[in-house]
Amino acid sequence: MNETDRLVEPQQVDIVYETDEPVTYEVIDHVAWIMMNRPGFNNAQNGQMTYALDDAFVKATNDDDVRAIVLGGNGKHFSAGHDIGTPGRDLHKHFENRLLVPGHVNKPAAELLYTREKEQYVGMCRRWRDAPKPTIAMVQGACVAGGLMLAWVCDLIVATDDAFFQDPVNRMGIPGVEYFAHAYELPPRVAKEFLLLGERMSAQRAEQFGMVNKIVSREALRETVAAMAAKLVAQPRLGNWLTKQAINHVEELMGKRNAMEAQYHMHHFAHAQNDLTQGSSIAGLDAKKMAEANKKQASE
């Protein structure tokens, strides 16, 4: 056996989940409301949440009574991104994979992250993007890094007037999050600014580029989204699905999937470089340090 193919003993780490329900699910008037439910950690996405989200999307897809899907987050913020520092961070936990991707916990070195993120990040996001029912992201507060991926897989985005979008991972030497839709959501030069500077983009500016469909107050957010979902529910089921496929197909003709595949390898080259030079795939920048840097940058 080649040494690079040798499997390793999975790391044993202490994982403390603060909830057994990282995602809530309810159906109201033919609309499935999928809500991230880690408000104490600003809905940081760990593996537990990822698979709970997938369960919810599958449930909504298989329920013929559901005609539209809303994705939101309980608490002050939509999502602060991937979990890089809570007690529930479960990087080394094995889950039963949903896609044709092998398990990751026994893979050596850079192969571990490459394998895990192929399943839990890029794979899951593409899976949800292709849901046959129209989806609305309901965004309040922060939509940062991994949070962008969840909003961007939805067909429509409604944001509060205090919402902001940000991908600051260039601070880690990484060229954007794994589901690399930046240059499809934004004009190329604006996407470069968004990534190179890593600054917050207000909902108002995002709306100018078509990344956000509508901006409302926090008080009006759920009511506005419910009204929009009701209109989707009233449209023909097959028509909704075919319309989604038609627009998604245009993006694929523009090279979206190929661009994402290329960036995924750049992303993991960056992770490996960080490991080799700093002993940390994320350059030693945990959730606390990233949040502090984000706040400092926002106040400058």
PDB file of C-alpha atoms in Angstrom:
ATOM      1  CA  MET A   1       0.000   0.000   0.000  1.00  0.00           C
ATOM      2  CA  ASN A   2       1.171   3.484  -0.840  1.00  0.00           C
ATOM      3  CA  GLU A   3       1.856   5.440   2.348  1.00  0.00           C
ATOM      4  CA  THR A   4      -0.427   8.246   1.187  1.00  0.00           C
ATOM      5  CA  ASP A   5      -3.303   5.736   1.104  1.00  0.00           C
ATOM      6  CA  ARG A   6      -2.838   4.602   4.676  1.00  0.00           C
ATOM      7  CA  LEU A   7      -5.886   5.277   6.839  1.00  0.00           C
ATOM      8  CA  VAL A   8      -5.518   6.839  10.269  1.00  0.00           C
ATOM      9  CA  GLU A   9      -7.181   6.374  13.624  1.00  0.00           C
ATOM     10  CA  PRO A  10     -10.001   8.899  13.937  1.00  0.00           C
ATOM     11  CA  GLN A  11      -9.322  11.689  16.410  1.00  0.00           C
ATOM     12  CA  GLN A  12     -11.231  11.467  19.676  1.00  0.00           C
ATOM     13  CA  VAL A  13     -12.578  14.882  20.625  1.00  0.00           C
ATOM     14  CA  ASP A  14     -15.099  16.132  23.150  1.00  0.00           C
ATOM     15  CA  ILE A  15     -18.219  17.441  21.433  1.00  0.00           C
ATOM     16  CA  VAL A  16     -20.907  19.133  23.498  1.00  0.00           C
ATOM     17  CA  TYR A  17     -24.123  19.869  21.633  1.00  0.00           C
ATOM     18  CA  GLU A  18     -26.173  22.583  23.281  1.00  0.00           C
ATOM     19  CA  THR A  19     -29.354  21.304  21.615  1.00  0.00           C
ATOM     20  CA  ASP A  20     -30.815  18.125  20.168  1.00  0.00           C
ATOM     21  CA  GLU A  21     -32.791  20.250  17.711  1.00  0.00           C
ATOM     22  CA  PRO A  22     -30.337  22.343  15.664  1.00  0.00           C
ATOM     23  CA  VAL A  23     -33.059  22.829  13.047  1.00  0.00           C
ATOM     24  CA  THR A  24     -36.791  23.272  13.565  1.00  0.00           C
ATOM     25  CA  TYR A  25     -39.404  22.321  10.981  1.00  0.00           C
ATOM     26  CA  GLU A  26     -43.068  23.149  10.594  1.00  0.00           C
ATOM     27  CA  VAL A  27     -45.549  23.331   7.736  1.00  0.00           C
ATOM     28  CA  ILE A  28     -48.010  26.222   7.627  1.00  0.00           C
ATOM     29  CA  ASP A  29     -50.381  26.740   4.709  1.00  0.00           C
ATOM     30  CA  HIS A  30     -48.350  24.468   2.400  1.00  0.00           C
ATOM     31  CA  VAL A  31     -45.069  26.209   3.262  1.00  0.00           C
ATOM     32  CA  ALA A  32     -42.253  24.365   5.040  1.00  0.00           C
ATOM     33  CA  TRP A  33     -40.444  26.656   7.484  1.00  0.00           C
ATOM     34  CA  ILE A  34     -36.899  25.339   8.046  1.00  0.00           C
ATOM     35  CA  MET A  35     -35.221  27.315  10.813  1.00  0.00           C
ATOM     36  CA  MET A  36     -31.634  27.005  11.995  1.00  0.00           C
ATOM     37  CA  ASN A  37     -31.781  26.782  15.761  1.00  0.00           C
ATOM     38  CA  ARG A  38     -28.424  27.565  17.360  1.00  0.00           C
ATOM     39  CA  PRO A  39     -29.158  31.200  18.288  1.00  0.00           C
ATOM     40  CA  GLY A  40     -26.666  31.139  21.156  1.00  0.00           C
ATOM     41  CA  PHE A  41     -23.902  30.624  18.601  1.00  0.00           C
ATOM     42  CA  ASN A  42     -25.471  32.797  15.876  1.00  0.00           C
ATOM     43  CA  ASN A  43     -26.509  29.672  13.976  1.00  0.00           C
ATOM     44  CA  ALA A  44     -22.960  28.525  13.302  1.00  0.00           C
ATOM     45  CA  GLN A  45     -23.191  25.439  11.115  1.00  0.00           C
ATOM     46  CA  ASN A  46     -21.742  22.215  12.472  1.00  0.00           C
ATOM     47  CA  GLY A  47     -22.245  18.750  11.046  1.00  0.00           C
ATOM     48  CA  GLN A  48     -25.202  18.153  13.325  1.00  0.00           C
ATOM     49  CA  MET A  49     -26.969  21.141  11.788  1.00  0.00           C
ATOM     50  CA  THR A  50     -25.968  20.264   8.222  1.00  0.00           C
ATOM     51  CA  TYR A  51     -27.546  16.836   8.371  1.00  0.00           C
ATOM     52  CA  ALA A  52     -30.601  18.202  10.166  1.00  0.00           C
ATOM     53  CA  LEU A  53     -30.982  20.739   7.338  1.00  0.00           C
ATOM     54  CA  ASP A  54     -30.730  17.932   4.812  1.00  0.00           C
ATOM     55  CA  ASP A  55     -33.378  15.943   6.698  1.00  0.00           C
ATOM     56  CA  ALA A  56     -35.658  18.974   6.575  1.00  0.00           C
ATOM     57  CA  PHE A  57     -35.148  19.584   2.842  1.00  0.00           C
ATOM     58  CA  VAL A  58     -35.783  15.912   2.110  1.00  0.00           C
ATOM     59  CA  LYS A  59     -38.912  15.953   4.268  1.00  0.00           C
ATOM     60  CA  ALA A  60     -40.236  19.046   2.501  1.00  0.00           C
ATOM     61  CA  THR A  61     -39.439  17.601  -0.906  1.00  0.00           C
ATOM     62  CA  ASN A  62     -41.223  14.318  -0.191  1.00  0.00           C
ATOM     63  CA  ASP A  63     -44.340  15.953   1.270  1.00  0.00           C
ATOM     64  CA  ASP A  64     -46.794  16.704  -1.540  1.00  0.00           C
ATOM     65  CA  ASP A  65     -48.631  19.087   0.778  1.00  0.00           C
ATOM     66  CA  VAL A  66     -45.558  21.345   0.790  1.00  0.00           C
ATOM     67  CA  ARG A  67     -45.478  23.721  -2.182  1.00  0.00           C
ATOM     68  CA  ALA A  68     -42.719  26.136  -1.080  1.00  0.00           C
ATOM     69  CA  ILE A  69     -39.800  26.187   1.382  1.00  0.00           C
ATOM     70  CA  VAL A  70     -38.473  28.963   3.622  1.00  0.00           C
ATOM     71  CA  LEU A  71     -34.994  28.791   5.155  1.00  0.00           C
ATOM     72  CA  GLY A  72     -34.247  31.059   8.099  1.00  0.00           C
ATOM     73  CA  GLY A  73     -32.394  31.299  11.375  1.00  0.00           C
ATOM     74  CA  ASN A  74     -33.743  31.795  14.883  1.00  0.00           C
ATOM     75  CA  GLY A  75     -32.279  34.618  16.920  1.00  0.00           C
ATOM     76  CA  LYS A  76     -30.414  37.809  16.123  1.00  0.00           C
ATOM     77  CA  HIS A  77     -28.537  36.528  13.057  1.00  0.00           C
ATOM     78  CA  PHE A  78     -29.264  34.328  10.047  1.00  0.00           C
ATOM     79  CA  SER A  79     -25.891  32.583  10.271  1.00  0.00           C
ATOM     80  CA  ALA A  80     -22.370  33.481  11.329  1.00  0.00           C
ATOM     81  CA  GLY A  81     -21.029  30.766   9.026  1.00  0.00           C
ATOM     82  CA  HIS A  82     -19.326  27.443   9.570  1.00  0.00           C
ATOM     83  CA  ASP A  83     -18.673  26.349  13.129  1.00  0.00           C
ATOM     84  CA  ILE A  84     -14.983  26.968  13.809  1.00  0.00           C
ATOM     85  CA  GLY A  85     -15.062  27.333  17.554  1.00  0.00           C
ATOM     86  CA  THR A  86     -18.128  26.262  19.574  1.00  0.00           C
ATOM     87  CA  PRO A  87     -18.286  23.266  21.955  1.00  0.00           C
ATOM     88  CA  GLY A  88     -20.453  21.623  19.283  1.00  0.00           C
ATOM     89  CA  ARG A  89     -17.832  21.788  16.555  1.00  0.00           C
ATOM     90  CA  ASP A  90     -17.860  18.232  15.216  1.00  0.00           C
ATOM     91  CA  LEU A  91     -15.182  18.204  12.528  1.00  0.00           C
ATOM     92  CA  HIS A  92     -14.027  14.741  13.603  1.00  0.00           C
ATOM     93  CA  LYS A  93     -17.462  13.162  14.046  1.00  0.00           C
ATOM     94  CA  HIS A  94     -18.615  10.505  11.597  1.00  0.00           C
ATOM     95  CA  PHE A  95     -22.029  10.942  10.010  1.00  0.00           C
ATOM     96  CA  GLU A  96     -23.783   8.601   7.605  1.00  0.00           C
ATOM     97  CA  ASN A  97     -23.067  10.332   4.302  1.00  0.00           C
ATOM     98  CA  ARG A  98     -25.944  11.148   1.968  1.00  0.00           C
ATOM     99  CA  LEU A  99     -23.887  11.556  -1.203  1.00  0.00           C
ATOM    100  CA  LEU A 100     -21.399   9.332  -3.008  1.00  0.00           C
ATOM    101  CA  VAL A 101     -18.549  10.577  -0.849  1.00  0.00           C
ATOM    102  CA  PRO A 102     -16.579   8.325   1.519  1.00  0.00           C
ATOM    103  CA  GLY A 103     -16.331   8.896   5.248  1.00  0.00           C
ATOM    104  CA  HIS A 104     -13.775  11.506   6.293  1.00  0.00           C
ATOM    105  CA  VAL A 105     -12.719  10.865   9.902  1.00  0.00           C
ATOM    106  CA  ASN A 106     -10.135   8.161   9.037  1.00  0.00           C
ATOM    107  CA  LYS A 107      -8.545  10.079   6.179  1.00  0.00           C
ATOM    108  CA  PRO A 108      -5.026  11.506   6.656  1.00  0.00           C
ATOM    109  CA  ALA A 109      -3.844  15.113   6.467  1.00  0.00           C
ATOM    110  CA  ALA A 110      -5.540  17.337   3.875  1.00  0.00           C
ATOM    111  CA  GLU A 111      -7.703  14.462   2.630  1.00  0.00           C
ATOM    112  CA  LEU A 112      -9.874  14.694   5.766  1.00  0.00           C
ATOM    113  CA  LEU A 113     -11.095  18.239   5.120  1.00  0.00           C
ATOM    114  CA  TYR A 114     -11.272  17.742   1.362  1.00  0.00           C
ATOM    115  CA  THR A 115     -13.539  14.713   1.831  1.00  0.00           C
ATOM    116  CA  ARG A 116     -15.736  16.187   4.550  1.00  0.00           C
ATOM    117  CA  GLU A 117     -16.370  19.450   2.734  1.00  0.00           C
ATOM    118  CA  LYS A 118     -17.129  17.697  -0.541  1.00  0.00           C
ATOM    119  CA  GLU A 119     -20.063  16.095   1.270  1.00  0.00           C
ATOM    120  CA  GLN A 120     -21.192  18.596   3.881  1.00  0.00           C
ATOM    121  CA  TYR A 121     -20.515  21.881   2.103  1.00  0.00           C
ATOM    122  CA  VAL A 122     -20.415  21.754  -1.702  1.00  0.00           C
ATOM    123  CA  GLY A 123     -22.415  18.541  -2.044  1.00  0.00           C
ATOM    124  CA  MET A 124     -25.197  19.479   0.349  1.00  0.00           C
ATOM    125  CA  CYS A 125     -25.538  23.002  -1.030  1.00  0.00           C
ATOM    126  CA  ARG A 126     -25.902  21.755  -4.593  1.00  0.00           C
ATOM    127  CA  ARG A 127     -28.448  19.202  -3.393  1.00  0.00           C
ATOM    128  CA  TRP A 128     -30.580  21.882  -1.724  1.00  0.00           C
ATOM    129  CA  ARG A 129     -30.234  24.285  -4.649  1.00  0.00           C
ATOM    130  CA  ASP A 130     -31.802  21.623  -6.874  1.00  0.00           C
ATOM    131  CA  ALA A 131     -34.832  21.077  -4.623  1.00  0.00           C
ATOM    132  CA  PRO A 132     -37.873  20.812  -6.922  1.00  0.00           C
ATOM    133  CA  LYS A 133     -39.837  23.384  -4.932  1.00  0.00           C
ATOM    134  CA  PRO A 134     -39.232  27.163  -4.783  1.00  0.00           C
ATOM    135  CA  THR A 135     -37.155  28.313  -1.823  1.00  0.00           C
ATOM    136  CA  ILE A 136     -36.843  31.627   0.015  1.00  0.00           C
ATOM    137  CA  ALA A 137     -33.985  32.629   2.308  1.00  0.00           C
ATOM    138  CA  MET A 138     -35.169  34.841   5.170  1.00  0.00           C
ATOM    139  CA  VAL A 139     -32.059  36.759   6.268  1.00  0.00           C
ATOM    140  CA  GLN A 140     -31.661  38.976   9.310  1.00  0.00           C
ATOM    141  CA  GLY A 141     -28.454  40.332  10.800  1.00  0.00           C
ATOM    142  CA  ALA A 142     -25.262  38.547   9.829  1.00  0.00           C
ATOM    143  CA  CYS A 143     -24.983  36.306   6.790  1.00  0.00           C
ATOM    144  CA  VAL A 144     -21.288  35.523   6.891  1.00  0.00           C
ATOM    145  CA  ALA A 145     -19.081  33.049   4.957  1.00  0.00           C
ATOM    146  CA  GLY A 146     -20.849  29.671   5.273  1.00  0.00           C
ATOM    147  CA  GLY A 147     -24.089  31.579   5.817  1.00  0.00           C
ATOM    148  CA  LEU A 148     -23.768  32.949   2.283  1.00  0.00           C
ATOM    149  CA  MET A 149     -23.840  29.408   0.947  1.00  0.00           C
ATOM    150  CA  LEU A 150     -27.187  28.734   2.599  1.00  0.00           C
ATOM    151  CA  ALA A 151     -28.759  31.953   1.368  1.00  0.00           C
ATOM    152  CA  TRP A 152     -27.357  31.581  -2.145  1.00  0.00           C
ATOM    153  CA  VAL A 153     -28.818  28.115  -2.714  1.00  0.00           C
ATOM    154  CA  CYS A 154     -32.300  29.606  -2.313  1.00  0.00           C
ATOM    155  CA  ASP A 155     -34.246  30.977  -5.252  1.00  0.00           C
ATOM    156  CA  LEU A 156     -35.230  34.233  -3.547  1.00  0.00           C
ATOM    157  CA  ILE A 157     -33.650  36.230  -0.711  1.00  0.00           C
ATOM    158  CA  VAL A 158     -35.565  38.602   1.548  1.00  0.00           C
ATOM    159  CA  ALA A 159     -33.349  40.533   3.970  1.00  0.00           C
ATOM    160  CA  THR A 160     -33.872  42.918   6.843  1.00  0.00           C
ATOM    161  CA  ASP A 161     -32.672  46.487   6.573  1.00  0.00           C
ATOM    162  CA  ASP A 162     -29.951  45.729   9.137  1.00  0.00           C
ATOM    163  CA  ALA A 163     -28.732  42.569   7.390  1.00  0.00           C
ATOM    164  CA  PHE A 164     -25.225  42.346   6.034  1.00  0.00           C
ATOM    165  CA  PHE A 165     -23.280  39.875   3.909  1.00  0.00           C
ATOM    166  CA  GLN A 166     -19.585  39.097   4.274  1.00  0.00           C
ATOM    167  CA  ASP A 167     -16.944  36.555   3.286  1.00  0.00           C
ATOM    168  CA  PRO A 168     -13.789  37.472   5.244  1.00  0.00           C
ATOM    169  CA  VAL A 169     -11.879  34.202   4.770  1.00  0.00           C
ATOM    170  CA  ASN A 170      -9.164  35.855   2.666  1.00  0.00           C
ATOM    171  CA  ARG A 171      -7.934  36.803   6.123  1.00  0.00           C
ATOM    172  CA  MET A 172      -7.088  33.091   6.422  1.00  0.00           C
ATOM    173  CA  GLY A 173      -5.457  33.049   3.007  1.00  0.00           C
ATOM    174  CA  ILE A 174      -8.483  31.227   1.579  1.00  0.00           C
ATOM    175  CA  PRO A 175     -10.177  32.390  -1.660  1.00  0.00           C
ATOM    176  CA  GLY A 176     -13.784  32.356  -0.478  1.00  0.00           C
ATOM    177  CA  VAL A 177     -16.076  29.697   0.928  1.00  0.00           C
ATOM    178  CA  GLU A 178     -16.514  26.323  -0.751  1.00  0.00           C
ATOM    179  CA  TYR A 179     -19.818  26.925  -2.557  1.00  0.00           C
ATOM    180  CA  PHE A 180     -18.188  29.538  -4.748  1.00  0.00           C
ATOM    181  CA  ALA A 181     -21.090  31.499  -6.219  1.00  0.00           C
ATOM    182  CA  HIS A 182     -19.589  34.944  -5.578  1.00  0.00           C
ATOM    183  CA  ALA A 183     -19.008  35.905  -9.213  1.00  0.00           C
ATOM    184  CA  TYR A 184     -22.520  34.750 -10.124  1.00  0.00           C
ATOM    185  CA  GLU A 185     -24.213  36.641  -7.321  1.00  0.00           C
ATOM    186  CA  LEU A 186     -22.117  39.788  -7.891  1.00  0.00           C
ATOM    187  CA  PRO A 187     -20.402  41.506 -10.844  1.00  0.00           C
ATOM    188  CA  PRO A 188     -16.775  40.309 -11.118  1.00  0.00           C
ATOM    189  CA  ARG A 189     -15.117  43.517  -9.903  1.00  0.00           C
ATOM    190  CA  VAL A 190     -17.535  43.762  -6.980  1.00  0.00           C
ATOM    191  CA  ALA A 191     -16.944  40.084  -6.182  1.00  0.00           C
ATOM    192  CA  LYS A 192     -13.195  40.808  -6.072  1.00  0.00           C
ATOM    193  CA  GLU A 193     -13.799  43.691  -3.670  1.00  0.00           C
ATOM    194  CA  PHE A 194     -16.103  41.502  -1.562  1.00  0.00           C
ATOM    195  CA  LEU A 195     -13.430  38.795  -1.236  1.00  0.00           C
ATOM    196  CA  LEU A 196     -10.164  40.738  -1.294  1.00  0.00           C
ATOM    197  CA  LEU A 197     -11.238  43.304   1.293  1.00  0.00           C
ATOM    198  CA  GLY A 198     -13.619  41.016   3.164  1.00  0.00           C
ATOM    199  CA  GLU A 199     -15.797  43.923   4.222  1.00  0.00           C
ATOM    200  CA  ARG A 200     -19.453  43.809   5.144  1.00  0.00           C
ATOM    201  CA  MET A 201     -21.919  44.452   2.339  1.00  0.00           C
ATOM    202  CA  SER A 202     -25.201  45.980   3.434  1.00  0.00           C
ATOM    203  CA  ALA A 203     -28.488  44.539   2.288  1.00  0.00           C
ATOM    204  CA  GLN A 204     -29.114  47.806   0.460  1.00  0.00           C
ATOM    205  CA  ARG A 205     -25.966  47.447  -1.630  1.00  0.00           C
ATOM    206  CA  ALA A 206     -26.580  43.733  -2.202  1.00  0.00           C
ATOM    207  CA  GLU A 207     -30.034  44.584  -3.554  1.00  0.00           C
ATOM    208  CA  GLN A 208     -28.441  46.898  -6.124  1.00  0.00           C
ATOM    209  CA  PHE A 209     -26.624  43.917  -7.634  1.00  0.00           C
ATOM    210  CA  GLY A 210     -29.655  41.609  -7.551  1.00  0.00           C
ATOM    211  CA  MET A 211     -28.319  39.441  -4.751  1.00  0.00           C
ATOM    212  CA  VAL A 212     -31.293  40.405  -2.570  1.00  0.00           C
ATOM    213  CA  ASN A 213     -34.858  40.520  -3.868  1.00  0.00           C
ATOM    214  CA  LYS A 214     -36.479  42.613  -1.164  1.00  0.00           C
ATOM    215  CA  ILE A 215     -35.529  44.537   1.987  1.00  0.00           C
ATOM    216  CA  VAL A 216     -37.897  44.957   4.922  1.00  0.00           C
ATOM    217  CA  SER A 217     -37.758  45.735   8.623  1.00  0.00           C
ATOM    218  CA  ARG A 218     -37.182  42.944  11.123  1.00  0.00           C
ATOM    219  CA  GLU A 219     -40.765  43.361  12.295  1.00  0.00           C
ATOM    220  CA  ALA A 220     -42.097  42.783   8.771  1.00  0.00           C
ATOM    221  CA  LEU A 221     -39.700  39.994   7.771  1.00  0.00           C
ATOM    222  CA  ARG A 222     -41.754  36.893   8.486  1.00  0.00           C
ATOM    223  CA  GLU A 223     -44.994  38.457   7.273  1.00  0.00           C
ATOM    224  CA  THR A 224     -43.355  39.542   4.015  1.00  0.00           C
ATOM    225  CA  VAL A 225     -41.797  36.140   3.417  1.00  0.00           C
ATOM    226  CA  ALA A 226     -45.069  34.376   4.227  1.00  0.00           C
ATOM    227  CA  ALA A 227     -46.898  36.547   1.674  1.00  0.00           C
ATOM    228  CA  MET A 228     -44.263  35.813  -0.967  1.00  0.00           C
ATOM    229  CA  ALA A 229     -44.412  32.089  -0.195  1.00  0.00           C
ATOM    230  CA  ALA A 230     -48.219  32.170  -0.484  1.00  0.00           C
ATOM    231  CA  LYS A 231     -47.856  33.493  -4.043  1.00  0.00           C
ATOM    232  CA  LEU A 232     -45.453  30.653  -4.867  1.00  0.00           C
ATOM    233  CA  VAL A 233     -47.858  28.120  -3.368  1.00  0.00           C
ATOM    234  CA  ALA A 234     -50.596  29.391  -5.686  1.00  0.00           C
ATOM    235  CA  GLN A 235     -48.482  28.796  -8.811  1.00  0.00           C
ATOM    236  CA  PRO A 236     -48.529  25.433 -10.637  1.00  0.00           C
ATOM    237  CA  ARG A 237     -46.269  22.898  -8.947  1.00  0.00           C
ATOM    238  CA  LEU A 238     -44.597  21.664 -12.116  1.00  0.00           C
ATOM    239  CA  GLY A 239     -44.291  25.197 -13.462  1.00  0.00           C
ATOM    240  CA  ASN A 240     -42.355  26.243 -10.369  1.00  0.00           C
ATOM    241  CA  TRP A 241     -39.982  23.307 -10.730  1.00  0.00           C
ATOM    242  CA  LEU A 242     -39.431  23.811 -14.463  1.00  0.00           C
ATOM    243  CA  THR A 243     -38.803  27.527 -13.985  1.00  0.00           C
ATOM    244  CA  LYS A 244     -36.168  26.786 -11.340  1.00  0.00           C
ATOM    245  CA  GLN A 245     -34.494  24.267 -13.628  1.00  0.00           C
ATOM    246  CA  ALA A 246     -34.514  26.687 -16.561  1.00  0.00           C
ATOM    247  CA  ILE A 247     -32.733  29.470 -14.665  1.00  0.00           C
ATOM    248  CA  ASN A 248     -30.343  27.072 -12.914  1.00  0.00           C
ATOM    249  CA  HIS A 249     -29.479  25.627 -16.319  1.00  0.00           C
ATOM    250  CA  VAL A 250     -28.527  29.087 -17.591  1.00  0.00           C
ATOM    251  CA  GLU A 251     -26.092  29.408 -14.680  1.00  0.00           C
ATOM    252  CA  GLU A 252     -24.592  26.038 -15.557  1.00  0.00           C
ATOM    253  CA  LEU A 253     -24.178  27.115 -19.186  1.00  0.00           C
ATOM    254  CA  MET A 254     -22.294  30.123 -17.807  1.00  0.00           C
ATOM    255  CA  GLY A 255     -19.890  27.694 -16.157  1.00  0.00           C
ATOM    256  CA  LYS A 256     -21.039  27.891 -12.529  1.00  0.00           C
ATOM    257  CA  ARG A 257     -20.361  24.259 -11.643  1.00  0.00           C
ATOM    258  CA  ASN A 258     -16.980  24.179 -13.389  1.00  0.00           C
ATOM    259  CA  ALA A 259     -15.963  27.444 -11.703  1.00  0.00           C
ATOM    260  CA  MET A 260     -16.971  26.013  -8.343  1.00  0.00           C
ATOM    261  CA  GLU A 261     -14.968  22.837  -8.919  1.00  0.00           C
ATOM    262  CA  ALA A 262     -11.863  24.832  -9.789  1.00  0.00           C
ATOM    263  CA  GLN A 263     -12.188  27.090  -6.752  1.00  0.00           C
ATOM    264  CA  TYR A 264     -12.810  24.085  -4.476  1.00  0.00           C
ATOM    265  CA  HIS A 265      -9.319  22.834  -5.251  1.00  0.00           C
ATOM    266  CA  MET A 266      -7.821  26.296  -4.694  1.00  0.00           C
ATOM    267  CA  HIS A 267      -9.707  26.432  -1.399  1.00  0.00           C
ATOM    268  CA  HIS A 268      -8.171  23.172  -0.219  1.00  0.00           C
ATOM    269  CA  PHE A 269      -4.732  24.069  -1.472  1.00  0.00           C
ATOM    270  CA  ALA A 270      -5.049  27.093   0.834  1.00  0.00           C
ATOM    271  CA  HIS A 271      -6.098  24.875   3.746  1.00  0.00           C
ATOM    272  CA  ALA A 272      -3.081  22.621   3.134  1.00  0.00           C
ATOM    273  CA  GLN A 273      -0.733  25.601   2.878  1.00  0.00           C
ATOM    274  CA  ASN A 274      -2.006  26.899   6.211  1.00  0.00           C
ATOM    275  CA  ASP A 275      -1.464  23.499   7.805  1.00  0.00           C
ATOM    276  CA  LEU A 276       2.098  23.288   6.502  1.00  0.00           C
ATOM    277  CA  THR A 277       3.101  26.821   7.434  1.00  0.00           C
ATOM    278  CA  GLN A 278       1.035  27.465  10.570  1.00  0.00           C
ATOM    279  CA  GLY A 279      -0.163  24.100  11.833  1.00  0.00           C
ATOM    280  CA  SER A 280      -3.794  25.088  11.372  1.00  0.00           C
ATOM    281  CA  SER A 281      -5.985  24.737   8.295  1.00  0.00           C
ATOM    282  CA  ILE A 282      -7.665  28.051   9.131  1.00  0.00           C
ATOM    283  CA  ALA A 283      -4.472  29.922  10.011  1.00  0.00           C
ATOM    284  CA  GLY A 284      -5.198  29.790  13.722  1.00  0.00           C
ATOM    285  CA  LEU A 285      -8.197  32.096  13.366  1.00  0.00           C
ATOM    286  CA  ASP A 286     -11.001  30.623  15.443  1.00  0.00           C
ATOM    287  CA  ALA A 287     -14.545  31.982  15.700  1.00  0.00           C
ATOM    288  CA  LYS A 288     -13.669  34.463  18.455  1.00  0.00           C
ATOM    289  CA  LYS A 289     -10.702  35.941  16.576  1.00  0.00           C
ATOM    290  CA  MET A 290     -12.654  36.189  13.331  1.00  0.00           C
ATOM    291  CA  ALA A 291     -15.604  37.876  15.059  1.00  0.00           C
ATOM    292  CA  GLU A 292     -13.276  40.370  16.765  1.00  0.00           C
ATOM    293  CA  ALA A 293     -11.574  41.197  13.466  1.00  0.00           C
ATOM    294  CA  ASN A 294     -14.954  41.576  11.741  1.00  0.00           C
ATOM    295  CA  LYS A 295     -16.210  44.001  14.381  1.00  0.00           C
ATOM    296  CA  LYS A 296     -12.986  46.002  14.328  1.00  0.00           C
ATOM    297  CA  GLN A 297     -13.082  46.240  10.537  1.00  0.00           C
ATOM    298  CA  ALA A 298     -16.747  47.297  10.594  1.00  0.00           C
ATOM    299  CA  SER A 299     -16.015  50.151  13.016  1.00  0.00           C
ATOM    300  CA  GLU A 300     -13.051  51.537  11.072  1.00  0.00           C
TER     301      GLU A 300
END
